[in-house]
């Protein structure tokens, strides 16, 4: 047991080492370029200055971060519930599949940056429009993957349950829902990468706090190091949320990852 955990840890480190080395190389090149070309801090601050600003502004950034994270998590939670509900309804209703599903796909052609100002006009500058932006960003992959997952169930398995007199609710609970979980979790994982950035977009349209507000105010004051500090935090929180969802997915649909590891081991 301990040996398996140790091997898993070393595999994770081995997998992430090239990315870490690349990040370090980029930061060193960035720092060197600023020093060689004598670039002004308002134009391109060195990474050392960005990290210094992050430390100096840590209390302020913490307050803004809590606001953005709360918007992202609340919006994503609602998106998960509504995406599962609508995806299931589309799967079971031919009418919704023919009418609503194409509209759902078409809605993804409208950029969030365009919709966000309208949400502010309709719902004001409070928390609601930011949460709605997150819901709109996260809802689509969850709903679509729910439909795809439910459709992936083997039709022979459904007929087998029906031959034993199983009711539709029982078939959904025993066969369709478990089979759809991998696709649903995959959709949630994709949605998690949008949540924090969607909250920031909502904050750009009008808010009194949040990382989006912090970035905009810093840019207007030509405090470029603080802009980069905000951007780094947005990226960090997005990656962190993605990683958390991925770990949950590995625990729930562990058999898929076991199969992948065996295939990698054979190759």
PDB file of C-alpha atoms in Angstrom:
ATOM      1  CA  UNK A   1       0.000   0.000   0.000  1.00  0.00           C
ATOM      2  CA  UNK A   2       2.767   2.418   1.022  1.00  0.00           C
ATOM      3  CA  UNK A   3       4.810   1.405  -1.999  1.00  0.00           C
ATOM      4  CA  UNK A   4       1.899   2.158  -4.333  1.00  0.00           C
ATOM      5  CA  UNK A   5       1.472   5.621  -2.803  1.00  0.00           C
ATOM      6  CA  UNK A   6       5.208   6.262  -3.092  1.00  0.00           C
ATOM      7  CA  UNK A   7       5.200   5.229  -6.758  1.00  0.00           C
ATOM      8  CA  UNK A   8       2.154   7.405  -7.407  1.00  0.00           C
ATOM      9  CA  UNK A   9       3.895  10.381  -5.792  1.00  0.00           C
ATOM     10  CA  UNK A  10       7.055   9.948  -7.845  1.00  0.00           C
ATOM     11  CA  UNK A  11       4.997   9.539 -11.024  1.00  0.00           C
ATOM     12  CA  UNK A  12       3.192  12.807 -10.258  1.00  0.00           C
ATOM     13  CA  UNK A  13       6.498  14.605  -9.643  1.00  0.00           C
ATOM     14  CA  UNK A  14       7.989  13.132 -12.799  1.00  0.00           C
ATOM     15  CA  UNK A  15       4.960  14.202 -14.810  1.00  0.00           C
ATOM     16  CA  UNK A  16       4.970  17.762 -13.444  1.00  0.00           C
ATOM     17  CA  UNK A  17       8.738  18.330 -13.495  1.00  0.00           C
ATOM     18  CA  UNK A  18       8.978  19.416 -17.177  1.00  0.00           C
ATOM     19  CA  UNK A  19       6.212  21.992 -16.639  1.00  0.00           C
ATOM     20  CA  UNK A  20       7.903  23.347 -13.513  1.00  0.00           C
ATOM     21  CA  UNK A  21      11.251  23.615 -15.311  1.00  0.00           C
ATOM     22  CA  UNK A  22       9.586  25.412 -18.204  1.00  0.00           C
ATOM     23  CA  UNK A  23       7.939  27.914 -15.832  1.00  0.00           C
ATOM     24  CA  UNK A  24      11.276  28.575 -14.109  1.00  0.00           C
ATOM     25  CA  UNK A  25      12.987  29.062 -17.482  1.00  0.00           C
ATOM     26  CA  UNK A  26      10.307  31.529 -18.628  1.00  0.00           C
ATOM     27  CA  UNK A  27      10.603  33.532 -15.395  1.00  0.00           C
ATOM     28  CA  UNK A  28      14.402  33.664 -15.689  1.00  0.00           C
ATOM     29  CA  UNK A  29      14.182  34.821 -19.317  1.00  0.00           C
ATOM     30  CA  UNK A  30      11.578  37.404 -18.336  1.00  0.00           C
ATOM     31  CA  UNK A  31      13.720  38.749 -15.475  1.00  0.00           C
ATOM     32  CA  UNK A  32      16.823  38.840 -17.678  1.00  0.00           C
ATOM     33  CA  UNK A  33      15.028  40.587 -20.565  1.00  0.00           C
ATOM     34  CA  UNK A  34      13.738  43.359 -18.282  1.00  0.00           C
ATOM     35  CA  UNK A  35      17.252  43.894 -16.920  1.00  0.00           C
ATOM     36  CA  UNK A  36      18.986  43.772 -20.341  1.00  0.00           C
ATOM     37  CA  UNK A  37      16.608  46.125 -22.131  1.00  0.00           C
ATOM     38  CA  UNK A  38      16.112  48.389 -19.095  1.00  0.00           C
ATOM     39  CA  UNK A  39      12.316  48.231 -19.393  1.00  0.00           C
ATOM     40  CA  UNK A  40      10.266  50.554 -17.218  1.00  0.00           C
ATOM     41  CA  UNK A  41       8.187  48.878 -14.475  1.00  0.00           C
ATOM     42  CA  UNK A  42       4.953  50.377 -15.800  1.00  0.00           C
ATOM     43  CA  UNK A  43       5.637  48.714 -19.161  1.00  0.00           C
ATOM     44  CA  UNK A  44       6.871  45.274 -18.065  1.00  0.00           C
ATOM     45  CA  UNK A  45       7.844  44.672 -14.447  1.00  0.00           C
ATOM     46  CA  UNK A  46      10.228  41.808 -13.633  1.00  0.00           C
ATOM     47  CA  UNK A  47       8.828  38.712 -11.893  1.00  0.00           C
ATOM     48  CA  UNK A  48      10.677  39.655  -8.700  1.00  0.00           C
ATOM     49  CA  UNK A  49       8.755  42.935  -8.555  1.00  0.00           C
ATOM     50  CA  UNK A  50       5.454  41.146  -9.217  1.00  0.00           C
ATOM     51  CA  UNK A  51       6.126  38.744  -6.341  1.00  0.00           C
ATOM     52  CA  UNK A  52       7.078  41.699  -4.150  1.00  0.00           C
ATOM     53  CA  UNK A  53       3.770  43.406  -4.936  1.00  0.00           C
ATOM     54  CA  UNK A  54       1.890  40.206  -4.185  1.00  0.00           C
ATOM     55  CA  UNK A  55       3.494  40.074  -0.754  1.00  0.00           C
ATOM     56  CA  UNK A  56       2.990  43.784  -0.059  1.00  0.00           C
ATOM     57  CA  UNK A  57      -0.656  43.603  -1.158  1.00  0.00           C
ATOM     58  CA  UNK A  58      -1.378  40.192   0.387  1.00  0.00           C
ATOM     59  CA  UNK A  59      -4.146  41.425   2.706  1.00  0.00           C
ATOM     60  CA  UNK A  60      -5.891  43.388  -0.055  1.00  0.00           C
ATOM     61  CA  UNK A  61      -5.501  40.513  -2.505  1.00  0.00           C
ATOM     62  CA  UNK A  62      -6.928  38.079   0.033  1.00  0.00           C
ATOM     63  CA  UNK A  63     -10.114  40.134   0.346  1.00  0.00           C
ATOM     64  CA  UNK A  64     -10.524  40.419  -3.415  1.00  0.00           C
ATOM     65  CA  UNK A  65      -9.726  36.719  -3.836  1.00  0.00           C
ATOM     66  CA  UNK A  66     -12.400  35.639  -1.373  1.00  0.00           C
ATOM     67  CA  UNK A  67     -15.013  37.621  -3.313  1.00  0.00           C
ATOM     68  CA  UNK A  68     -14.004  36.157  -6.673  1.00  0.00           C
ATOM     69  CA  UNK A  69     -13.730  32.601  -5.360  1.00  0.00           C
ATOM     70  CA  UNK A  70     -17.140  32.796  -3.676  1.00  0.00           C
ATOM     71  CA  UNK A  71     -18.719  34.007  -6.936  1.00  0.00           C
ATOM     72  CA  UNK A  72     -17.003  31.227  -8.904  1.00  0.00           C
ATOM     73  CA  UNK A  73     -17.976  28.444  -6.492  1.00  0.00           C
ATOM     74  CA  UNK A  74     -21.569  29.595  -6.068  1.00  0.00           C
ATOM     75  CA  UNK A  75     -22.082  30.050  -9.798  1.00  0.00           C
ATOM     76  CA  UNK A  76     -20.482  26.710 -10.604  1.00  0.00           C
ATOM     77  CA  UNK A  77     -22.607  24.909  -7.997  1.00  0.00           C
ATOM     78  CA  UNK A  78     -25.775  26.284  -9.563  1.00  0.00           C
ATOM     79  CA  UNK A  79     -24.460  25.447 -13.038  1.00  0.00           C
ATOM     80  CA  UNK A  80     -23.861  21.828 -11.983  1.00  0.00           C
ATOM     81  CA  UNK A  81     -27.397  21.406 -10.616  1.00  0.00           C
ATOM     82  CA  UNK A  82     -29.110  23.159 -13.530  1.00  0.00           C
ATOM     83  CA  UNK A  83     -26.875  21.455 -16.114  1.00  0.00           C
ATOM     84  CA  UNK A  84     -27.673  18.019 -14.724  1.00  0.00           C
ATOM     85  CA  UNK A  85     -31.400  18.797 -14.622  1.00  0.00           C
ATOM     86  CA  UNK A  86     -31.619  20.205 -18.144  1.00  0.00           C
ATOM     87  CA  UNK A  87     -29.324  17.552 -19.610  1.00  0.00           C
ATOM     88  CA  UNK A  88     -31.505  14.815 -18.155  1.00  0.00           C
ATOM     89  CA  UNK A  89     -34.670  16.543 -19.389  1.00  0.00           C
ATOM     90  CA  UNK A  90     -33.225  16.891 -22.905  1.00  0.00           C
ATOM     91  CA  UNK A  91     -32.286  13.196 -22.921  1.00  0.00           C
ATOM     92  CA  UNK A  92     -35.776  12.064 -21.962  1.00  0.00           C
ATOM     93  CA  UNK A  93     -37.753  14.583 -24.027  1.00  0.00           C
ATOM     94  CA  UNK A  94     -37.553  14.366 -27.841  1.00  0.00           C
ATOM     95  CA  UNK A  95     -39.256  17.765 -28.027  1.00  0.00           C
ATOM     96  CA  UNK A  96     -36.564  19.452 -25.929  1.00  0.00           C
ATOM     97  CA  UNK A  97     -33.847  17.608 -27.857  1.00  0.00           C
ATOM     98  CA  UNK A  98     -35.188  18.978 -31.142  1.00  0.00           C
ATOM     99  CA  UNK A  99     -35.940  22.521 -29.976  1.00  0.00           C
ATOM    100  CA  UNK A 100     -33.878  23.486 -26.935  1.00  0.00           C
ATOM    101  CA  UNK A 101     -30.672  21.549 -27.608  1.00  0.00           C
ATOM    102  CA  UNK A 102     -29.826  23.413 -30.860  1.00  0.00           C
ATOM    103  CA  UNK A 103     -30.479  26.722 -29.079  1.00  0.00           C
ATOM    104  CA  UNK A 104     -28.184  25.629 -26.256  1.00  0.00           C
ATOM    105  CA  UNK A 105     -25.406  24.955 -28.753  1.00  0.00           C
ATOM    106  CA  UNK A 106     -26.040  28.235 -30.577  1.00  0.00           C
ATOM    107  CA  UNK A 107     -25.852  30.186 -27.319  1.00  0.00           C
ATOM    108  CA  UNK A 108     -22.147  29.341 -27.077  1.00  0.00           C
ATOM    109  CA  UNK A 109     -21.430  31.546 -30.096  1.00  0.00           C
ATOM    110  CA  UNK A 110     -22.245  34.659 -28.036  1.00  0.00           C
ATOM    111  CA  UNK A 111     -19.178  35.865 -26.073  1.00  0.00           C
ATOM    112  CA  UNK A 112     -19.592  36.355 -22.333  1.00  0.00           C
ATOM    113  CA  UNK A 113     -18.019  39.801 -22.616  1.00  0.00           C
ATOM    114  CA  UNK A 114     -21.043  40.821 -24.696  1.00  0.00           C
ATOM    115  CA  UNK A 115     -23.608  39.342 -22.306  1.00  0.00           C
ATOM    116  CA  UNK A 116     -22.062  40.645 -19.084  1.00  0.00           C
ATOM    117  CA  UNK A 117     -23.011  44.338 -19.639  1.00  0.00           C
ATOM    118  CA  UNK A 118     -26.609  43.311 -20.361  1.00  0.00           C
ATOM    119  CA  UNK A 119     -26.752  41.355 -17.108  1.00  0.00           C
ATOM    120  CA  UNK A 120     -25.512  44.426 -15.241  1.00  0.00           C
ATOM    121  CA  UNK A 121     -28.228  46.552 -16.894  1.00  0.00           C
ATOM    122  CA  UNK A 122     -30.937  44.036 -16.020  1.00  0.00           C
ATOM    123  CA  UNK A 123     -29.818  43.005 -12.521  1.00  0.00           C
ATOM    124  CA  UNK A 124     -27.641  45.849 -11.257  1.00  0.00           C
ATOM    125  CA  UNK A 125     -24.135  45.854  -9.804  1.00  0.00           C
ATOM    126  CA  UNK A 126     -24.685  43.318  -7.033  1.00  0.00           C
ATOM    127  CA  UNK A 127     -23.637  39.703  -6.731  1.00  0.00           C
ATOM    128  CA  UNK A 128     -26.331  38.259  -9.018  1.00  0.00           C
ATOM    129  CA  UNK A 129     -24.945  39.297 -12.452  1.00  0.00           C
ATOM    130  CA  UNK A 130     -21.476  37.915 -11.584  1.00  0.00           C
ATOM    131  CA  UNK A 131     -22.975  34.582 -10.567  1.00  0.00           C
ATOM    132  CA  UNK A 132     -25.072  34.505 -13.747  1.00  0.00           C
ATOM    133  CA  UNK A 133     -21.939  35.020 -15.863  1.00  0.00           C
ATOM    134  CA  UNK A 134     -20.307  32.043 -14.128  1.00  0.00           C
ATOM    135  CA  UNK A 135     -23.442  29.943 -14.643  1.00  0.00           C
ATOM    136  CA  UNK A 136     -23.531  30.779 -18.349  1.00  0.00           C
ATOM    137  CA  UNK A 137     -19.851  29.867 -18.710  1.00  0.00           C
ATOM    138  CA  UNK A 138     -20.062  26.559 -16.807  1.00  0.00           C
ATOM    139  CA  UNK A 139     -23.546  25.389 -17.708  1.00  0.00           C
ATOM    140  CA  UNK A 140     -22.970  24.253 -21.305  1.00  0.00           C
ATOM    141  CA  UNK A 141     -20.265  21.566 -20.889  1.00  0.00           C
ATOM    142  CA  UNK A 142     -22.122  20.052 -17.947  1.00  0.00           C
ATOM    143  CA  UNK A 143     -25.475  19.886 -19.746  1.00  0.00           C
ATOM    144  CA  UNK A 144     -23.982  18.531 -22.977  1.00  0.00           C
ATOM    145  CA  UNK A 145     -21.884  15.911 -21.196  1.00  0.00           C
ATOM    146  CA  UNK A 146     -24.938  14.823 -19.197  1.00  0.00           C
ATOM    147  CA  UNK A 147     -26.817  14.171 -22.434  1.00  0.00           C
ATOM    148  CA  UNK A 148     -23.788  12.411 -23.955  1.00  0.00           C
ATOM    149  CA  UNK A 149     -23.275  10.271 -20.870  1.00  0.00           C
ATOM    150  CA  UNK A 150     -26.901   9.154 -20.720  1.00  0.00           C
ATOM    151  CA  UNK A 151     -26.848   8.349 -24.430  1.00  0.00           C
ATOM    152  CA  UNK A 152     -23.706   6.213 -24.019  1.00  0.00           C
ATOM    153  CA  UNK A 153     -25.531   3.452 -22.124  1.00  0.00           C
ATOM    154  CA  UNK A 154     -25.602   0.168 -24.024  1.00  0.00           C
ATOM    155  CA  UNK A 155     -29.075  -0.285 -25.526  1.00  0.00           C
ATOM    156  CA  UNK A 156     -28.847  -4.060 -24.963  1.00  0.00           C
ATOM    157  CA  UNK A 157     -28.441  -3.408 -21.243  1.00  0.00           C
ATOM    158  CA  UNK A 158     -31.567  -1.227 -21.248  1.00  0.00           C
ATOM    159  CA  UNK A 159     -33.557  -3.925 -23.061  1.00  0.00           C
ATOM    160  CA  UNK A 160     -32.300  -6.491 -20.544  1.00  0.00           C
ATOM    161  CA  UNK A 161     -33.637  -4.430 -17.645  1.00  0.00           C
ATOM    162  CA  UNK A 162     -36.915  -3.886 -19.487  1.00  0.00           C
ATOM    163  CA  UNK A 163     -37.290  -7.625 -20.102  1.00  0.00           C
ATOM    164  CA  UNK A 164     -37.177  -8.130 -16.332  1.00  0.00           C
ATOM    165  CA  UNK A 165     -39.941  -5.562 -15.904  1.00  0.00           C
ATOM    166  CA  UNK A 166     -37.766  -2.772 -14.493  1.00  0.00           C
ATOM    167  CA  UNK A 167     -39.436   0.630 -14.403  1.00  0.00           C
ATOM    168  CA  UNK A 168     -37.825   3.663 -16.113  1.00  0.00           C
ATOM    169  CA  UNK A 169     -36.871   5.179 -12.741  1.00  0.00           C
ATOM    170  CA  UNK A 170     -35.092   1.983 -11.725  1.00  0.00           C
ATOM    171  CA  UNK A 171     -33.296   1.742 -15.067  1.00  0.00           C
ATOM    172  CA  UNK A 172     -32.133   5.348 -14.684  1.00  0.00           C
ATOM    173  CA  UNK A 173     -30.891   4.765 -11.134  1.00  0.00           C
ATOM    174  CA  UNK A 174     -29.178   1.408 -11.718  1.00  0.00           C
ATOM    175  CA  UNK A 175     -27.918   1.612 -15.319  1.00  0.00           C
ATOM    176  CA  UNK A 176     -28.090   5.021 -16.959  1.00  0.00           C
ATOM    177  CA  UNK A 177     -26.966   7.304 -14.133  1.00  0.00           C
ATOM    178  CA  UNK A 178     -23.870   5.261 -13.133  1.00  0.00           C
ATOM    179  CA  UNK A 179     -22.852   4.948 -16.797  1.00  0.00           C
ATOM    180  CA  UNK A 180     -23.188   8.715 -17.299  1.00  0.00           C
ATOM    181  CA  UNK A 181     -21.084   9.716 -14.269  1.00  0.00           C
ATOM    182  CA  UNK A 182     -17.692   9.658 -16.087  1.00  0.00           C
ATOM    183  CA  UNK A 183     -18.966  11.975 -18.841  1.00  0.00           C
ATOM    184  CA  UNK A 184     -20.682  14.257 -16.317  1.00  0.00           C
ATOM    185  CA  UNK A 185     -17.529  14.581 -14.200  1.00  0.00           C
ATOM    186  CA  UNK A 186     -15.544  15.299 -17.349  1.00  0.00           C
ATOM    187  CA  UNK A 187     -17.958  18.137 -18.142  1.00  0.00           C
ATOM    188  CA  UNK A 188     -17.655  19.494 -14.591  1.00  0.00           C
ATOM    189  CA  UNK A 189     -13.857  19.378 -14.915  1.00  0.00           C
ATOM    190  CA  UNK A 190     -14.006  21.417 -18.109  1.00  0.00           C
ATOM    191  CA  UNK A 191     -16.453  23.872 -16.525  1.00  0.00           C
ATOM    192  CA  UNK A 192     -14.178  24.333 -13.505  1.00  0.00           C
ATOM    193  CA  UNK A 193     -11.507  25.841 -15.749  1.00  0.00           C
ATOM    194  CA  UNK A 194     -13.983  28.598 -16.791  1.00  0.00           C
ATOM    195  CA  UNK A 195     -15.467  29.498 -13.411  1.00  0.00           C
ATOM    196  CA  UNK A 196     -12.881  31.888 -11.952  1.00  0.00           C
ATOM    197  CA  UNK A 197     -12.271  33.710 -15.227  1.00  0.00           C
ATOM    198  CA  UNK A 198     -16.023  34.094 -15.753  1.00  0.00           C
ATOM    199  CA  UNK A 199     -16.317  35.669 -12.299  1.00  0.00           C
ATOM    200  CA  UNK A 200     -13.541  38.109 -13.218  1.00  0.00           C
ATOM    201  CA  UNK A 201     -15.333  39.025 -16.465  1.00  0.00           C
ATOM    202  CA  UNK A 202     -18.483  39.736 -14.478  1.00  0.00           C
ATOM    203  CA  UNK A 203     -16.509  41.951 -12.092  1.00  0.00           C
ATOM    204  CA  UNK A 204     -15.051  43.934 -14.996  1.00  0.00           C
ATOM    205  CA  UNK A 205     -18.548  45.085 -15.892  1.00  0.00           C
ATOM    206  CA  UNK A 206     -19.084  46.675 -12.495  1.00  0.00           C
ATOM    207  CA  UNK A 207     -18.291  45.681  -8.938  1.00  0.00           C
ATOM    208  CA  UNK A 208     -16.825  47.087  -5.756  1.00  0.00           C
ATOM    209  CA  UNK A 209     -14.470  44.167  -5.033  1.00  0.00           C
ATOM    210  CA  UNK A 210     -12.944  41.081  -6.594  1.00  0.00           C
ATOM    211  CA  UNK A 211      -9.797  40.310  -8.555  1.00  0.00           C
ATOM    212  CA  UNK A 212     -11.380  41.700 -11.718  1.00  0.00           C
ATOM    213  CA  UNK A 213     -11.855  45.056 -10.002  1.00  0.00           C
ATOM    214  CA  UNK A 214      -8.306  44.921  -8.606  1.00  0.00           C
ATOM    215  CA  UNK A 215      -6.837  44.268 -12.080  1.00  0.00           C
ATOM    216  CA  UNK A 216      -8.848  47.039 -13.744  1.00  0.00           C
ATOM    217  CA  UNK A 217      -8.030  49.632 -11.094  1.00  0.00           C
ATOM    218  CA  UNK A 218      -4.342  48.718 -11.197  1.00  0.00           C
ATOM    219  CA  UNK A 219      -4.282  48.979 -15.006  1.00  0.00           C
ATOM    220  CA  UNK A 220      -5.905  52.426 -14.915  1.00  0.00           C
ATOM    221  CA  UNK A 221      -3.213  53.564 -12.470  1.00  0.00           C
ATOM    222  CA  UNK A 222      -0.395  52.005 -14.584  1.00  0.00           C
ATOM    223  CA  UNK A 223       0.514  49.709 -11.678  1.00  0.00           C
ATOM    224  CA  UNK A 224       1.473  46.904 -14.038  1.00  0.00           C
ATOM    225  CA  UNK A 225       3.095  44.749 -11.358  1.00  0.00           C
ATOM    226  CA  UNK A 226      -0.234  44.614  -9.529  1.00  0.00           C
ATOM    227  CA  UNK A 227      -1.996  43.736 -12.794  1.00  0.00           C
ATOM    228  CA  UNK A 228       0.322  40.751 -13.199  1.00  0.00           C
ATOM    229  CA  UNK A 229      -0.219  39.847  -9.539  1.00  0.00           C
ATOM    230  CA  UNK A 230      -3.981  39.714 -10.120  1.00  0.00           C
ATOM    231  CA  UNK A 231      -3.554  37.711 -13.322  1.00  0.00           C
ATOM    232  CA  UNK A 232      -1.293  35.189 -11.580  1.00  0.00           C
ATOM    233  CA  UNK A 233      -3.839  34.704  -8.804  1.00  0.00           C
ATOM    234  CA  UNK A 234      -6.682  34.198 -11.299  1.00  0.00           C
ATOM    235  CA  UNK A 235      -4.592  31.555 -13.077  1.00  0.00           C
ATOM    236  CA  UNK A 236      -3.616  29.925  -9.792  1.00  0.00           C
ATOM    237  CA  UNK A 237      -7.207  29.672  -8.527  1.00  0.00           C
ATOM    238  CA  UNK A 238      -8.389  28.319 -11.901  1.00  0.00           C
ATOM    239  CA  UNK A 239      -5.707  25.620 -11.886  1.00  0.00           C
ATOM    240  CA  UNK A 240      -6.421  24.813  -8.230  1.00  0.00           C
ATOM    241  CA  UNK A 241     -10.156  24.394  -8.847  1.00  0.00           C
ATOM    242  CA  UNK A 242      -9.449  22.262 -11.918  1.00  0.00           C
ATOM    243  CA  UNK A 243      -7.043  20.081  -9.907  1.00  0.00           C
ATOM    244  CA  UNK A 244      -9.567  19.594  -7.082  1.00  0.00           C
ATOM    245  CA  UNK A 245     -12.280  18.491  -9.520  1.00  0.00           C
ATOM    246  CA  UNK A 246      -9.800  16.203 -11.255  1.00  0.00           C
ATOM    247  CA  UNK A 247      -8.898  14.540  -7.950  1.00  0.00           C
ATOM    248  CA  UNK A 248     -12.585  14.013  -7.170  1.00  0.00           C
ATOM    249  CA  UNK A 249     -13.030  12.518 -10.635  1.00  0.00           C
ATOM    250  CA  UNK A 250     -10.116  10.132 -10.023  1.00  0.00           C
ATOM    251  CA  UNK A 251     -11.693   8.974  -6.760  1.00  0.00           C
ATOM    252  CA  UNK A 252     -15.180   8.482  -8.226  1.00  0.00           C
ATOM    253  CA  UNK A 253     -14.290   6.893 -11.593  1.00  0.00           C
ATOM    254  CA  UNK A 254     -11.025   5.344 -10.418  1.00  0.00           C
ATOM    255  CA  UNK A 255     -11.314   2.401 -12.798  1.00  0.00           C
ATOM    256  CA  UNK A 256     -10.802   4.642 -15.824  1.00  0.00           C
ATOM    257  CA  UNK A 257      -7.556   6.032 -14.432  1.00  0.00           C
ATOM    258  CA  UNK A 258      -6.378   2.536 -13.458  1.00  0.00           C
ATOM    259  CA  UNK A 259      -6.910   1.403 -17.051  1.00  0.00           C
ATOM    260  CA  UNK A 260      -5.018   4.449 -18.371  1.00  0.00           C
ATOM    261  CA  UNK A 261      -2.084   3.803 -16.010  1.00  0.00           C
ATOM    262  CA  UNK A 262      -1.912   0.170 -17.091  1.00  0.00           C
ATOM    263  CA  UNK A 263      -1.910   1.213 -20.758  1.00  0.00           C
ATOM    264  CA  UNK A 264       0.867   3.735 -20.082  1.00  0.00           C
ATOM    265  CA  UNK A 265       2.836   1.070 -18.200  1.00  0.00           C
ATOM    266  CA  UNK A 266       2.541  -1.368 -21.121  1.00  0.00           C
ATOM    267  CA  UNK A 267       3.676   1.290 -23.627  1.00  0.00           C
TER     268      UNK A 267
END
